């Protein structure tokens, strides 16, 4: 696990500092703005008649005017044909309606929309065809009409070619679809396993990564082109914030379960419960955007997300130090995911999505899938520990603590099962009742510790003569019962005789003079007696008393009356 933590630190560092993505150099554009309020037709503006009124584009100034404004878009250099571009790509949020024009035969002609690609945070990249290429000598004029909507505003322009744009869009769509599919598949697996095991941790895991899948698809904008999810386009500006908030709520409930906080730190367990309610409240608080409180809700949400992320890492680390391996897997996953999430947020804060494509379309999605895999390993580790603990508890409940063989109740249950199986297959079974001779005298002469040592000393010699399918259990006191599967009287008698001889060879030292042991063995078989279950024990017990009356240290077969 320490090696895994080192790898985790390497991935986190990569996530925080992977901010440069080598791409083909894009041609630079010069943007000039026509002051809002100029009364002119599209033909006049596109003809260049009002170019004297143009000034450098200032987005903040354009938004302050609140009205329609025009942009003149042209290449920085004036060289031409080899570098001609066939598309003008306008990435915009729903706050703007845009329409580009170019001059053809003295008239303003609208550029044709080739396609629209989804973008992050509700933006859309509109790809317009430029018939003769965008050159310094032939600019494009863009009519921009702001809409009275709230939320994050995005407005970016770049020039490209149609094949490059479509290839980039297809690659991004494929990456998001693969991420969504992987997360949904793991979520579905969690739900299906939960139906069988009914463990709350599985249900929380499945819910967490289903919400992560939805968050990634909504944030990237790809979901709004998919079946069913396209119905959420009217509430697109809320979609990723709401799913992120609910994801935070489920994560709080998940971490307190995987870290066993209810048993080890009830106070911290309660804190995570309250944090889950805070995240749920943030999800519903998104409606406050309608009254202009969206920025405040976003600021509060960012603080809660950051604070809870750090708190979760600390708690998971402390749980891991407490030898909770499942919490260690969660620590790896959560650190990886938060590193890329924070890096992505910082890139979006200080630059536009185009400058963060590596993180947005590769780093963040892959970190989500990686986190899902690591946390799945943690859940599996937790379930394995529970299964081992349960198996150990069952073993202790079934075995005799002194000798390690089955106790009386488990022995009888096993005998009933063996009898049913033998009857169904038409096979016999044999039962040996082994009773140590003079055991009360040993206890009285050497003490009960010596008696216990004698009981433990005969187990290994008896087991030496048994097959893997045979069963031995302590019936009570110095009495042991051996179940011989598929054995009749002729097979059972030699086994019993060999066991008697091995017990007679046992010497127990350490309690004074060496203690020599002998045993009497009664045999009862279904083929001779035509009885099953505890009736075999009763007949074998009777045979033991007959062996003791005959002088002890001998084998006696129970015969039919």
Coordinates of C-alpha atoms in Angstrom, one line a residue:
X1 CA 0.0 0.0 0.0
X2 CA 2.9 2.4 0.6
X3 CA 4.1 1.8 -2.9
X4 CA 0.6 2.6 -4.1
X5 CA 0.6 5.9 -2.2
X6 CA 3.8 6.8 -4.0
X7 CA 2.2 6.2 -7.3
X8 CA -0.8 8.2 -6.2
X9 CA 1.4 11.2 -5.4
X10 CA 2.9 10.9 -8.8
X11 CA -0.5 10.9 -10.5
X12 CA -1.7 13.8 -8.4
X13 CA 1.3 15.8 -9.3
X14 CA 0.7 15.0 -13.0
X15 CA -2.9 16.1 -12.6
X16 CA -2.0 19.4 -11.0
X17 CA 0.7 20.4 -13.4
X18 CA -0.5 18.9 -16.7
X19 CA -1.7 22.2 -18.1
X20 CA 0.1 22.3 -21.5
X21 CA -1.3 20.5 -24.5
X22 CA 0.7 20.5 -27.7
X23 CA -1.6 21.2 -30.6
X24 CA -1.2 22.5 -34.1
X25 CA -0.8 26.2 -34.1
X26 CA -4.0 28.0 -34.8
X27 CA -4.0 31.2 -37.0
X28 CA -4.4 34.4 -35.0
X29 CA -7.5 36.5 -35.5
X30 CA -7.9 40.3 -35.1
X31 CA -11.3 41.4 -33.6
X32 CA -12.6 44.8 -34.0
X33 CA -16.0 46.0 -32.6
X34 CA -18.5 48.3 -34.1
X35 CA -20.0 50.4 -31.3
X36 CA -23.6 49.5 -30.3
X37 CA -26.3 51.7 -31.5
X38 CA -24.9 52.5 -34.9
X39 CA -27.9 52.6 -37.3
X40 CA -26.8 50.7 -40.4
X41 CA -27.9 47.7 -42.5
X42 CA -26.0 44.4 -42.7
X43 CA -25.0 45.2 -46.2
X44 CA -23.5 48.6 -45.2
X45 CA -21.5 47.1 -42.3
X46 CA -20.2 44.1 -44.3
X47 CA -19.2 46.3 -47.2
X48 CA -16.7 48.0 -44.8
X49 CA -18.4 51.4 -45.1
X50 CA -18.4 51.8 -41.3
X51 CA -14.9 50.4 -40.7
X52 CA -13.8 53.9 -39.5
X53 CA -16.1 53.4 -36.5
X54 CA -14.4 50.2 -35.4
X55 CA -12.2 49.9 -32.3
X56 CA -10.5 47.0 -30.6
X57 CA -12.9 44.4 -29.2
X58 CA -13.6 44.6 -25.5
X59 CA -15.9 42.0 -24.3
X60 CA -16.8 43.7 -21.0
X61 CA -17.5 46.9 -22.8
X62 CA -19.7 45.1 -25.3
X63 CA -21.7 43.5 -22.6
X64 CA -22.2 46.7 -20.7
X65 CA -24.0 48.3 -23.6
X66 CA -26.5 45.4 -23.5
X67 CA -27.5 45.7 -27.2
X68 CA -26.6 44.1 -30.5
X69 CA -22.9 44.6 -31.6
X70 CA -20.9 43.7 -34.6
X71 CA -17.4 42.3 -34.9
X72 CA -15.0 42.4 -37.7
X73 CA -12.9 39.2 -37.9
X74 CA -9.8 38.9 -40.0
X75 CA -6.5 37.2 -40.2
X76 CA -3.5 38.8 -38.5
X77 CA -1.3 38.2 -41.5
X78 CA -2.2 39.0 -45.0
X79 CA -0.9 35.9 -46.7
X80 CA -3.1 33.7 -48.3
X81 CA -3.9 30.7 -50.2
X82 CA -1.6 28.2 -48.5
X83 CA -3.0 29.1 -45.1
X84 CA -6.6 29.6 -46.1
X85 CA -9.1 28.3 -43.5
X86 CA -12.5 27.0 -44.3
X87 CA -14.3 27.5 -41.0
X88 CA -14.9 30.2 -38.4
X89 CA -15.6 28.5 -35.1
X90 CA -17.7 30.5 -32.6
X91 CA -17.9 29.0 -29.1
X92 CA -20.7 30.7 -27.3
X93 CA -23.0 30.1 -24.4
X94 CA -26.8 30.5 -24.7
X95 CA -26.5 34.2 -23.8
X96 CA -25.6 35.1 -27.4
X97 CA -27.1 34.6 -30.8
X98 CA -24.5 35.0 -33.6
X99 CA -24.6 35.2 -37.3
X100 CA -21.5 35.8 -39.5
X101 CA -21.6 37.5 -42.8
X102 CA -19.1 37.9 -45.7
X103 CA -19.1 40.2 -48.7
X104 CA -20.0 38.6 -52.1
X105 CA -20.8 40.5 -55.1
X106 CA -21.3 43.7 -53.1
X107 CA -23.8 42.2 -50.7
X108 CA -23.6 40.7 -47.2
X109 CA -24.1 36.9 -47.4
X110 CA -24.7 34.8 -44.3
X111 CA -22.1 32.1 -43.7
X112 CA -23.6 28.6 -43.7
X113 CA -23.6 26.7 -40.4
X114 CA -21.7 23.4 -41.0
X115 CA -22.3 21.9 -37.5
X116 CA -22.6 22.6 -33.9
X117 CA -20.4 20.8 -31.3
X118 CA -21.1 20.6 -27.6
X119 CA -18.8 22.4 -25.3
X120 CA -18.1 22.6 -21.5
X121 CA -20.3 24.4 -19.1
X122 CA -23.2 24.8 -21.5
X123 CA -21.3 26.3 -24.4
X124 CA -21.7 25.3 -28.0
X125 CA -19.1 25.6 -30.8
X126 CA -20.8 26.8 -34.0
X127 CA -18.8 25.9 -37.1
X128 CA -19.5 28.2 -40.0
X129 CA -18.1 27.6 -43.5
X130 CA -16.1 30.4 -45.0
X131 CA -16.4 29.8 -48.8
X132 CA -13.2 31.5 -50.0
X133 CA -11.1 31.2 -46.8
X134 CA -10.6 33.8 -44.1
X135 CA -8.0 36.3 -45.2
X136 CA -6.9 39.7 -44.2
X137 CA -8.3 41.1 -47.5
X138 CA -11.6 39.4 -47.0
X139 CA -12.9 39.7 -43.4
X140 CA -16.0 38.2 -41.8
X141 CA -18.4 40.4 -40.0
X142 CA -20.2 38.8 -37.0
X143 CA -23.5 40.0 -35.7
X144 CA -23.9 39.3 -32.0
X145 CA -27.2 39.6 -30.1
X146 CA -27.0 39.2 -26.3
X147 CA -29.9 37.4 -24.6
X148 CA -31.3 38.4 -21.2
X149 CA -30.2 35.2 -19.4
X150 CA -28.3 34.4 -16.2
X151 CA -25.3 32.2 -15.7
X152 CA -21.8 31.8 -17.0
X153 CA -21.1 33.6 -20.3
X154 CA -18.8 32.2 -22.9
X155 CA -17.8 33.8 -26.2
X156 CA -14.7 32.7 -28.1
X157 CA -13.7 32.7 -31.8
X158 CA -11.1 30.8 -33.7
X159 CA -10.4 29.8 -37.3
X160 CA -9.8 26.3 -38.4
X161 CA -10.7 23.8 -41.1
X162 CA -13.7 21.6 -41.3
X163 CA -11.8 18.3 -41.3
X164 CA -9.7 19.3 -38.2
X165 CA -12.8 20.6 -36.4
X166 CA -14.8 17.5 -37.1
X167 CA -12.0 15.1 -36.1
X168 CA -11.4 17.0 -32.9
X169 CA -15.1 17.0 -32.1
X170 CA -15.4 13.2 -32.8
X171 CA -12.4 12.5 -30.6
X172 CA -13.8 14.5 -27.7
X173 CA -17.3 12.9 -28.1
X174 CA -15.7 9.4 -28.2
X175 CA -13.7 10.1 -25.0
X176 CA -16.7 11.4 -23.1
X177 CA -18.9 8.5 -24.3
X178 CA -16.3 5.9 -23.3
X179 CA -16.0 7.5 -19.9
X180 CA -19.7 7.7 -19.4
X181 CA -20.1 4.0 -20.5
X182 CA -17.3 2.8 -18.2
X183 CA -18.8 4.7 -15.2
X184 CA -22.3 3.5 -15.9
X185 CA -21.1 -0.1 -16.3
X186 CA -19.4 0.0 -13.0
X187 CA -22.4 1.7 -11.4
X188 CA -24.7 -1.0 -12.8
X189 CA -22.4 -3.7 -11.6
X190 CA -22.6 -2.2 -8.1
X191 CA -26.4 -2.1 -8.2
X192 CA -26.6 -5.7 -9.3
X193 CA -24.2 -7.0 -6.6
X194 CA -26.2 -4.9 -4.1
X195 CA -29.3 -6.8 -5.0
X196 CA -27.5 -10.0 -3.9
X197 CA -25.4 -8.9 -0.9
X198 CA -27.6 -6.0 0.3
X199 CA -24.6 -4.1 1.6
X200 CA -25.2 -0.3 1.9
X201 CA -21.6 0.4 0.6
X202 CA -22.4 -1.2 -2.8
X203 CA -25.5 1.0 -3.2
X204 CA -23.6 4.1 -2.3
X205 CA -20.8 3.2 -4.7
X206 CA -23.3 2.6 -7.5
X207 CA -25.0 5.9 -6.9
X208 CA -21.8 7.8 -6.6
X209 CA -20.4 6.8 -10.0
X210 CA -23.7 7.1 -11.7
X211 CA -23.8 10.7 -10.6
X212 CA -20.2 11.1 -11.7
X213 CA -21.1 9.8 -15.1
X214 CA -24.0 12.2 -15.4
X215 CA -21.8 15.1 -14.1
X216 CA -19.1 14.4 -16.7
X217 CA -21.6 14.1 -19.6
X218 CA -23.5 17.3 -18.6
X219 CA -20.4 19.3 -17.9
X220 CA -19.0 18.4 -21.4
X221 CA -22.3 19.1 -23.0
X222 CA -22.3 15.7 -24.8
X223 CA -25.3 14.5 -22.9
X224 CA -27.6 17.0 -24.5
X225 CA -27.3 15.3 -27.8
X226 CA -28.0 11.8 -26.4
X227 CA -31.4 10.0 -26.4
X228 CA -33.6 10.9 -23.4
X229 CA -31.0 13.3 -21.9
X230 CA -31.6 15.9 -24.6
X231 CA -34.9 16.7 -22.8
X232 CA -32.8 18.4 -20.1
X233 CA -31.5 21.1 -22.5
X234 CA -33.8 23.8 -20.9
X235 CA -32.2 23.2 -17.6
X236 CA -28.7 22.7 -18.9
X237 CA -27.2 25.5 -16.8
X238 CA -28.2 23.7 -13.6
X239 CA -27.5 20.1 -14.7
X240 CA -23.8 19.7 -13.8
X241 CA -24.0 21.8 -10.6
X242 CA -27.0 19.7 -9.3
X243 CA -25.3 16.4 -10.1
X244 CA -22.0 17.6 -8.6
X245 CA -23.8 18.6 -5.4
X246 CA -25.7 15.3 -5.1
X247 CA -22.5 13.4 -5.9
X248 CA -20.8 15.3 -3.0
X249 CA -23.7 14.2 -0.7
X250 CA -23.4 10.6 -1.7
X251 CA -19.6 10.8 -1.3
X252 CA -20.0 11.9 2.3
X253 CA -22.2 9.0 3.1
X254 CA -19.8 6.6 1.3
X255 CA -16.7 7.7 3.0
X256 CA -18.2 7.4 6.5
X257 CA -19.1 3.8 5.7
X258 CA -15.9 2.7 4.1
X259 CA -13.8 4.3 6.9
X260 CA -16.0 2.5 9.6
X261 CA -16.5 5.9 11.3
X262 CA -19.7 4.8 13.0
X263 CA -17.6 2.4 15.2
X264 CA -14.3 4.3 15.5
X265 CA -15.4 8.0 15.4
X266 CA -19.2 8.6 15.9
X267 CA -18.7 12.4 16.0
X268 CA -16.9 12.4 12.6
X269 CA -19.6 10.0 11.3
X270 CA -22.2 12.6 12.3
X271 CA -20.3 15.4 10.7
X272 CA -20.3 13.6 7.3
X273 CA -24.0 13.1 7.7
X274 CA -24.5 16.9 8.1
X275 CA -22.2 17.6 5.2
X276 CA -24.4 15.3 3.0
X277 CA -27.4 17.5 4.0
X278 CA -25.4 20.6 3.1
X279 CA -24.6 19.2 -0.4
X280 CA -28.3 18.3 -0.9
X281 CA -29.2 21.9 0.1
X282 CA -26.7 23.2 -2.4
X283 CA -28.3 21.1 -5.1
X284 CA -31.7 22.7 -4.5
X285 CA -30.2 26.1 -4.0
X286 CA -29.3 26.3 -7.7
X287 CA -32.8 27.6 -8.3
X288 CA -31.7 30.8 -6.7
X289 CA -30.0 31.6 -10.0
X290 CA -33.5 32.8 -11.1
X291 CA -33.3 35.7 -8.6
X292 CA -29.7 36.6 -9.3
X293 CA -28.1 34.7 -6.4
X294 CA -26.3 32.2 -8.5
X295 CA -22.8 33.7 -8.0
X296 CA -23.2 33.5 -4.2
X297 CA -24.5 29.9 -4.3
X298 CA -21.5 29.0 -6.5
X299 CA -19.1 30.7 -4.1
X300 CA -20.5 28.9 -1.1
X301 CA -20.6 25.6 -3.1
X302 CA -16.9 26.0 -4.0
X303 CA -15.9 26.6 -0.4
X304 CA -17.9 23.6 0.8
X305 CA -16.5 21.3 -2.0
X306 CA -12.9 22.4 -1.2
X307 CA -13.3 22.1 2.6
X308 CA -15.0 18.7 2.4
X309 CA -12.5 17.4 -0.1
X310 CA -9.6 18.2 2.3
X311 CA -11.5 16.9 5.3
X312 CA -12.3 13.7 3.5
X313 CA -8.7 13.1 2.6
X314 CA -7.6 13.7 6.2
X315 CA -10.3 11.3 7.5
X316 CA -9.4 8.6 4.9
X317 CA -5.7 8.9 5.7
X318 CA -6.4 8.5 9.4
X319 CA -8.6 5.5 8.7
X320 CA -5.9 4.0 6.6
X321 CA -3.3 4.5 9.3
X322 CA -5.8 2.5 11.5
X323 CA -5.1 -0.4 9.2
X324 CA -8.3 0.0 7.2
X325 CA -7.1 -1.1 3.7
X326 CA -10.4 -0.2 2.1
X327 CA -9.9 3.4 3.3
X328 CA -6.5 3.3 1.8
X329 CA -7.9 2.4 -1.6
X330 CA -10.4 5.2 -1.2
X331 CA -7.6 7.6 -0.3
X332 CA -5.8 6.8 -3.5
X333 CA -8.9 7.3 -5.6
X334 CA -10.1 10.4 -3.9
X335 CA -6.7 12.1 -4.1
X336 CA -6.4 11.3 -7.8
X337 CA -9.9 12.5 -8.6
X338 CA -9.6 15.7 -6.5
X339 CA -6.2 16.5 -8.0
X340 CA -7.6 16.5 -11.5
X341 CA -10.8 18.2 -10.5
X342 CA -9.0 21.1 -8.8
X343 CA -6.5 21.3 -11.8
X344 CA -9.5 21.5 -14.2
X345 CA -11.2 24.1 -12.1
X346 CA -8.1 26.3 -12.0
X347 CA -7.7 26.0 -15.7
X348 CA -11.3 27.0 -16.4
X349 CA -10.9 29.8 -13.9
X350 CA -7.8 31.4 -15.5
X351 CA -8.3 30.4 -19.1
X352 CA -11.0 29.3 -21.6
X353 CA -11.9 25.6 -22.2
X354 CA -9.9 25.6 -25.4
X355 CA -6.8 26.0 -23.4
X356 CA -7.7 23.1 -21.1
X357 CA -8.7 20.4 -23.6
X358 CA -6.1 17.9 -22.3
X359 CA -7.6 18.1 -18.7
X360 CA -11.2 18.4 -19.8
X361 CA -11.4 15.6 -22.3
X362 CA -8.6 13.3 -21.0
X363 CA -7.4 14.1 -17.5
X364 CA -10.7 14.5 -15.7
X365 CA -12.6 11.7 -17.4
X366 CA -9.7 9.2 -17.0
X367 CA -9.3 10.2 -13.3
X368 CA -13.0 9.4 -12.8
X369 CA -12.7 6.0 -14.3
X370 CA -9.4 5.4 -12.4
X371 CA -11.1 6.5 -9.1
X372 CA -14.1 4.1 -9.8
X373 CA -11.7 1.2 -10.3
X374 CA -9.6 2.0 -7.2
X375 CA -12.7 2.5 -5.0
X376 CA -14.1 -0.8 -6.4
X377 CA -11.0 -2.4 -5.1
X378 CA -11.5 -0.8 -1.8
X379 CA -15.1 -2.0 -1.6
X380 CA -14.0 -5.5 -2.6
X381 CA -11.3 -5.4 0.1
X382 CA -14.0 -4.3 2.6
X383 CA -16.3 -7.1 1.6
X384 CA -13.5 -9.6 1.7
X385 CA -12.6 -8.6 5.3
X386 CA -16.3 -8.9 6.3
X387 CA -16.5 -12.4 4.7
X388 CA -13.3 -13.5 6.5
X389 CA -14.6 -12.1 9.8
X390 CA -17.9 -13.9 9.2
X391 CA -16.1 -17.1 8.2
X392 CA -14.0 -16.9 11.3
X393 CA -17.0 -16.3 13.5
X394 CA -18.8 -19.3 11.9
X395 CA -15.7 -21.5 12.3
X396 CA -15.5 -20.5 16.0
X397 CA -19.2 -21.3 16.4
X398 CA -18.8 -24.7 14.7
X399 CA -15.6 -25.9 16.4
X400 CA -14.6 -27.1 19.8
X401 CA -12.2 -24.4 21.2
X402 CA -9.9 -27.0 22.9
X403 CA -9.3 -29.5 20.2
X404 CA -10.2 -27.6 17.0
X405 CA -12.6 -30.3 15.7
X406 CA -16.3 -29.9 15.2
X407 CA -18.4 -29.3 18.3
X408 CA -21.4 -31.5 19.1
X409 CA -24.1 -29.4 17.3
X410 CA -22.1 -29.0 14.1
X411 CA -21.2 -32.7 14.2
X412 CA -24.8 -33.7 14.3
X413 CA -25.7 -31.3 11.5
X414 CA -22.9 -32.7 9.4
X415 CA -24.0 -36.2 10.2
X416 CA -27.6 -35.4 9.0
X417 CA -26.3 -33.9 5.8
X418 CA -24.0 -36.9 5.1
X419 CA -26.9 -39.3 5.7
X420 CA -29.2 -37.5 3.3
X421 CA -26.5 -37.5 0.6
X422 CA -25.7 -41.2 1.2
X423 CA -29.3 -42.2 1.1
X424 CA -29.9 -40.2 -2.1
X425 CA -26.9 -42.0 -3.8
X426 CA -27.6 -45.4 -2.3
X427 CA -24.3 -45.5 -0.4
X428 CA -23.5 -46.7 3.2
X429 CA -21.9 -44.6 6.0
X430 CA -20.0 -45.8 9.1
X431 CA -19.7 -44.0 12.4
X432 CA -16.9 -44.5 15.0
X433 CA -17.5 -43.6 18.6
X434 CA -14.1 -43.1 20.3
X435 CA -13.9 -42.9 24.1
X436 CA -10.6 -42.4 26.0
X437 CA -10.1 -45.1 28.6
X438 CA -9.6 -44.1 32.3
X439 CA -10.0 -40.4 31.5
X440 CA -11.5 -39.5 34.9
X441 CA -8.5 -41.1 36.6
X442 CA -6.2 -39.0 34.5
X443 CA -7.9 -35.8 35.5
X444 CA -7.9 -36.9 39.2
X445 CA -4.3 -38.0 39.2
X446 CA -2.6 -35.4 36.9
X447 CA -5.1 -32.5 36.9
X448 CA -7.5 -31.1 34.3
X449 CA -4.7 -29.4 32.3
X450 CA -3.2 -32.8 31.8
X451 CA -6.6 -34.1 30.7
X452 CA -6.9 -31.2 28.2
X453 CA -3.5 -32.0 26.9
X454 CA -4.5 -35.7 26.4
X455 CA -7.6 -34.7 24.4
X456 CA -5.6 -32.4 22.1
X457 CA -2.8 -35.1 21.7
X458 CA -5.1 -37.7 20.2
X459 CA -6.5 -35.5 17.4
X460 CA -3.6 -35.6 15.0
X461 CA -3.1 -39.4 15.2
X462 CA -6.8 -39.9 14.5
X463 CA -6.8 -37.5 11.6
X464 CA -3.9 -39.4 10.1
X465 CA -6.1 -42.4 9.4
X466 CA -9.0 -40.3 7.9
X467 CA -9.8 -39.4 4.4
X468 CA -10.5 -35.8 3.2
X469 CA -14.2 -36.7 3.1
X470 CA -14.3 -38.0 6.7
X471 CA -15.4 -35.8 9.6
X472 CA -14.3 -35.8 13.3
X473 CA -16.1 -34.0 16.1
X474 CA -16.0 -33.8 19.9
X475 CA -19.3 -35.3 21.1
X476 CA -18.7 -34.5 24.8
X477 CA -16.0 -34.8 27.5
X478 CA -13.5 -37.4 26.3
X479 CA -15.9 -38.7 23.6
X480 CA -15.2 -38.2 19.9
X481 CA -17.3 -39.2 16.8
X482 CA -15.8 -39.9 13.4
X483 CA -18.1 -40.0 10.3
X484 CA -16.8 -42.2 7.5
X485 CA -18.5 -41.4 4.2
X486 CA -19.3 -44.3 1.8
X487 CA -17.9 -46.8 4.2
X488 CA -19.5 -50.1 5.2
X489 CA -18.6 -52.4 8.2
X490 CA -15.8 -54.2 6.3
X491 CA -14.1 -50.8 5.5
X492 CA -14.8 -49.2 8.9
X493 CA -13.3 -52.0 11.2
X494 CA -9.7 -51.7 9.8
X495 CA -9.8 -47.9 10.1
X496 CA -11.0 -48.1 13.7
X497 CA -8.3 -50.7 14.5
X498 CA -5.6 -48.4 13.1
X499 CA -6.9 -45.5 15.1
X500 CA -6.9 -47.6 18.3
X501 CA -3.3 -48.5 17.7
X502 CA -2.2 -44.9 17.0
X503 CA -3.9 -43.6 20.2
X504 CA -2.1 -46.4 22.2
X505 CA 1.2 -45.1 20.9
X506 CA 0.5 -41.5 22.3
X507 CA 2.5 -40.4 25.3
X508 CA 1.8 -37.1 27.1
X509 CA 4.7 -35.6 29.0
X510 CA 5.0 -32.6 31.2
X511 CA 2.7 -33.5 34.1
X512 CA 4.9 -35.9 36.0
X513 CA 5.3 -39.5 34.8
X514 CA 4.4 -39.9 31.1
X515 CA 0.7 -40.5 30.5
X516 CA 0.0 -43.5 28.3
X517 CA -3.4 -43.4 26.5
X518 CA -5.8 -46.0 25.2
X519 CA -9.2 -45.8 23.8
X520 CA -12.3 -47.9 23.2
X521 CA -14.1 -47.6 19.8
X522 CA -17.7 -48.5 18.9
X523 CA -18.6 -48.9 15.3
X524 CA -22.1 -48.5 13.8
X525 CA -22.8 -48.8 10.1
X526 CA -25.9 -48.2 8.1
X527 CA -25.5 -51.4 6.0
X528 CA -25.6 -53.6 9.1
X529 CA -28.1 -51.7 11.2
X530 CA -30.3 -50.0 8.6
X531 CA -30.5 -46.9 10.7
X532 CA -29.3 -43.3 10.0
X533 CA -28.5 -40.1 11.8
X534 CA -28.3 -40.0 15.6
X535 CA -29.6 -43.6 15.7
X536 CA -26.1 -44.5 14.5
X537 CA -24.6 -42.6 17.4
X538 CA -26.8 -44.4 19.9
X539 CA -25.7 -47.8 18.5
X540 CA -22.0 -46.8 18.4
X541 CA -22.3 -45.6 22.0
X542 CA -23.7 -48.9 23.0
X543 CA -20.9 -50.7 21.2
X544 CA -18.3 -48.6 23.1
X545 CA -19.8 -49.7 26.5
X546 CA -19.5 -53.3 25.3
X547 CA -15.8 -52.7 24.4
X548 CA -15.2 -51.3 27.8
X549 CA -16.9 -54.2 29.5
X550 CA -14.6 -56.5 27.5
X551 CA -11.5 -54.9 28.9
X552 CA -11.1 -51.6 27.1
X553 CA -8.5 -50.7 24.4
X554 CA -10.5 -52.5 21.8
X555 CA -12.9 -52.1 18.8
X556 CA -16.5 -53.3 18.9
X557 CA -18.9 -53.5 16.0
X558 CA -22.6 -52.9 16.7
X559 CA -24.7 -55.7 15.4
X560 CA -28.4 -55.8 14.5
X561 CA -30.7 -57.1 17.2

